C-alpha cells in the first residue's frame, strides 16, 4: 500500500481538526436551530450534549483512527477482525457523508451568492421584509440554487484535483483568526443596538417549558454535527494524527474553540434579531437576513460584510473537504482508486442527490417524506438519526468490545502521557453514560416511552 499521507505538525493537526469542526454549523445551523427551538434552553441542552456525549465520542473516534491508521470501514476491520459487524459504522458514515454534503453544499452556495450580493450592494438594508425577499428570491430560483451548489462542487473538486487542500489548510490557518475577529466586531455592534438586551435574554435565560423531546434530539444531533463525529470524519482525520499528539487535549481545545465561534455567532445575531424586528424562529434564512442588517448599521459595513461572507465560505470549504475525506479515503484505500477518481465519483453522487435538496424551495417543494422536503429530510436523517446511531455504536465498540486497556494505551500514547484518571472517567462515560443518554433521547423522540 502507498505511504499514507499525514499531518506534519502537532499544530497542523489542531488546525485541520478545527477546520473540520468550524463551518456552517457555527454560523448558520447553530443560530437557526437555537432560534427555532426556543433559545437558551436549547443552548443548555446542546452544551450538556457536547460535554457528556460529543467530547467522549470525539476522543474515542480519533483514537480508533490513529490506532488503526485507516479509513472508517477498514479501521474497524483492523481493530476487530473477528466481528465484521462493526464496520457497518463506517458504511453508515458513508451514507451520512453523502446526505450531509447534499444539503451542506447548497448552503455553502448561498454563502457564495451572498459574497456577490454584498459586492453589488444588494444587501444594504435592515428591513426584515426586504431581507426576506432577497433570500427568498435566491432559494426559490431553480437556476440560481443549482448553479451556486454546482459552483461549490466544482470548487471543492478543483481543490482536491489540483492537490491544493494543503493550501486551503494553510489559508484557513491565517483566515480563521480573522473570522473570529470579525465575529467579535459584529457582536459589539449587535450588542450595542437599542433593544439588544432582549436578544441576550433569549440566548442565555432558559425557559424550561420550551424543552421537549424534539428539542433534546435536535440539540444532540447538533452536538454530533458540530464536532464532525458519529460518521467517521474524526476517525479518518485521527488516522492522520501524529503518534505523539495528545488526543484528549487536542479534542478538548477543538471543542472549546468551536463552541466559542458558535456563541459569538449567536451573540452577533440574536440581539440584532430583536433590535430590528426579525423573527428568531425564521429557520435556515435567519443568518442570511440578520447578518447583513448588522453590517449595514456599522461604519464600513459593506466591506466587512463581503469579508465576512468570504471567510464563512472558506470555513465551509474546510468542513466540506473533511466530509469528502470519508468516502475518498475509503475508495482510495479499499479499491485502490486515485484520489481524483474517488473525489469525482463522490461529487457526482452529491450533485444528483443534492439537486432535489437545492430545489426544495422551488421545483421539488412538493416532494416530501414524513412532512419534510428533501433539504430538511437529508439534514434530519443525518444529524438526528445517523450521527447519533453512529455515536452509540462507537461508544459500545469502545466501552464493551475494545476495552479499557486498549483505550488506555491509545490515549496515553502507550504510556508516554500520564492521563490514567482521565481515561478511566472517559471509559465510564463511553461504556455507560453517553450511549444511555443517546438511547434515551432517541427513544423518547420516536415516542417509545
Ligand atoms: N462540523 C461541520 C460544521 O459545523 C460540519 C461537519 C459535519 C463536518 C460532519 C464534518 C462531518 O460546519
PDB file of C-alpha atoms and ligand atoms in Angstrom, residues 17-29 96-97 100 104 222-229 231-234 258 262 315-316 318-324 326 383 387, ligand 1:
ATOM      1  CA  UNK A  17      -9.365  19.243  13.055  1.00  0.00           C
ATOM      2  CA  UNK A  18     -10.692  22.671  13.885  1.00  0.00           C
ATOM      3  CA  UNK A  19     -11.141  23.317  10.165  1.00  0.00           C
ATOM      4  CA  UNK A  20     -13.459  20.336  10.022  1.00  0.00           C
ATOM      5  CA  UNK A  21     -15.447  21.312  13.096  1.00  0.00           C
ATOM      6  CA  UNK A  22     -15.871  25.014  12.388  1.00  0.00           C
ATOM      7  CA  UNK A  23     -18.088  25.768   9.446  1.00  0.00           C
ATOM      8  CA  UNK A  24     -21.673  26.459   8.521  1.00  0.00           C
ATOM      9  CA  UNK A  25     -22.632  24.560  11.641  1.00  0.00           C
ATOM     10  CA  UNK A  26     -21.479  27.516  13.756  1.00  0.00           C
ATOM     11  CA  UNK A  27     -22.514  30.411  11.593  1.00  0.00           C
ATOM     12  CA  UNK A  28     -25.688  29.053  10.024  1.00  0.00           C
ATOM     13  CA  UNK A  29     -27.033  25.977  11.815  1.00  0.00           C
ATOM     14  CA  UNK A  96     -24.235  10.255   6.351  1.00  0.00           C
ATOM     15  CA  UNK A  97     -21.375  11.960   4.493  1.00  0.00           C
ATOM     16  CA  UNK A 100     -24.790  15.958   4.653  1.00  0.00           C
ATOM     17  CA  UNK A 104     -24.358  21.462   3.063  1.00  0.00           C
ATOM     18  CA  UNK A 222     -26.257  19.412  16.543  1.00  0.00           C
ATOM     19  CA  UNK A 223     -23.562  18.345  19.023  1.00  0.00           C
ATOM     20  CA  UNK A 224     -22.629  15.494  16.657  1.00  0.00           C
ATOM     21  CA  UNK A 225     -22.815  17.634  13.540  1.00  0.00           C
ATOM     22  CA  UNK A 226     -20.767  20.407  15.095  1.00  0.00           C
ATOM     23  CA  UNK A 227     -17.898  18.199  16.214  1.00  0.00           C
ATOM     24  CA  UNK A 228     -17.939  16.227  12.924  1.00  0.00           C
ATOM     25  CA  UNK A 229     -18.462  12.968  14.815  1.00  0.00           C
ATOM     26  CA  UNK A 231     -19.758   9.269  10.867  1.00  0.00           C
ATOM     27  CA  UNK A 232     -16.038   8.651  10.578  1.00  0.00           C
ATOM     28  CA  UNK A 233     -14.726  12.139   9.800  1.00  0.00           C
ATOM     29  CA  UNK A 234     -12.838  12.441  13.065  1.00  0.00           C
ATOM     30  CA  UNK A 258     -15.730  25.555  18.178  1.00  0.00           C
ATOM     31  CA  UNK A 262     -20.906  29.363  17.791  1.00  0.00           C
ATOM     32  CA  UNK A 315     -14.718  27.885   6.630  1.00  0.00           C
ATOM     33  CA  UNK A 316     -17.417  25.903   4.829  1.00  0.00           C
ATOM     34  CA  UNK A 318     -12.694  23.276   5.201  1.00  0.00           C
ATOM     35  CA  UNK A 319     -15.662  21.350   6.558  1.00  0.00           C
ATOM     36  CA  UNK A 320     -16.704  20.066   3.118  1.00  0.00           C
ATOM     37  CA  UNK A 321     -13.203  18.774   2.417  1.00  0.00           C
ATOM     38  CA  UNK A 322     -13.230  16.889   5.719  1.00  0.00           C
ATOM     39  CA  UNK A 323     -16.583  15.261   4.939  1.00  0.00           C
ATOM     40  CA  UNK A 324     -15.358  14.292   1.462  1.00  0.00           C
ATOM     41  CA  UNK A 326     -14.559   9.890   4.478  1.00  0.00           C
ATOM     42  CA  UNK A 383     -27.914  14.794  12.173  1.00  0.00           C
ATOM     43  CA  UNK A 387     -24.822  10.511  13.545  1.00  0.00           C
TER      44      UNK A 387
HETATM   45  N1  LIG B   1     -18.772  20.343  11.731  1.00  0.00           N
HETATM   46  C1  LIG B   1     -19.071  20.926  10.468  1.00  0.00           C
HETATM   47  C2  LIG B   1     -19.789  22.268  10.669  1.00  0.00           C
HETATM   48  O1  LIG B   1     -20.195  22.590  11.716  1.00  0.00           O
HETATM   49  C3  LIG B   1     -19.930  20.036   9.616  1.00  0.00           C
HETATM   50  C4  LIG B   1     -19.470  18.631   9.529  1.00  0.00           C
HETATM   51  C5  LIG B   1     -20.326  17.615   9.878  1.00  0.00           C
HETATM   52  C6  LIG B   1     -18.179  18.331   9.109  1.00  0.00           C
HETATM   53  C7  LIG B   1     -19.927  16.292   9.832  1.00  0.00           C
HETATM   54  C8  LIG B   1     -17.768  17.006   9.072  1.00  0.00           C
HETATM   55  C9  LIG B   1     -18.632  15.993   9.418  1.00  0.00           C
HETATM   56  O2  LIG B   1     -19.966  23.015   9.765  1.00  0.00           O
END
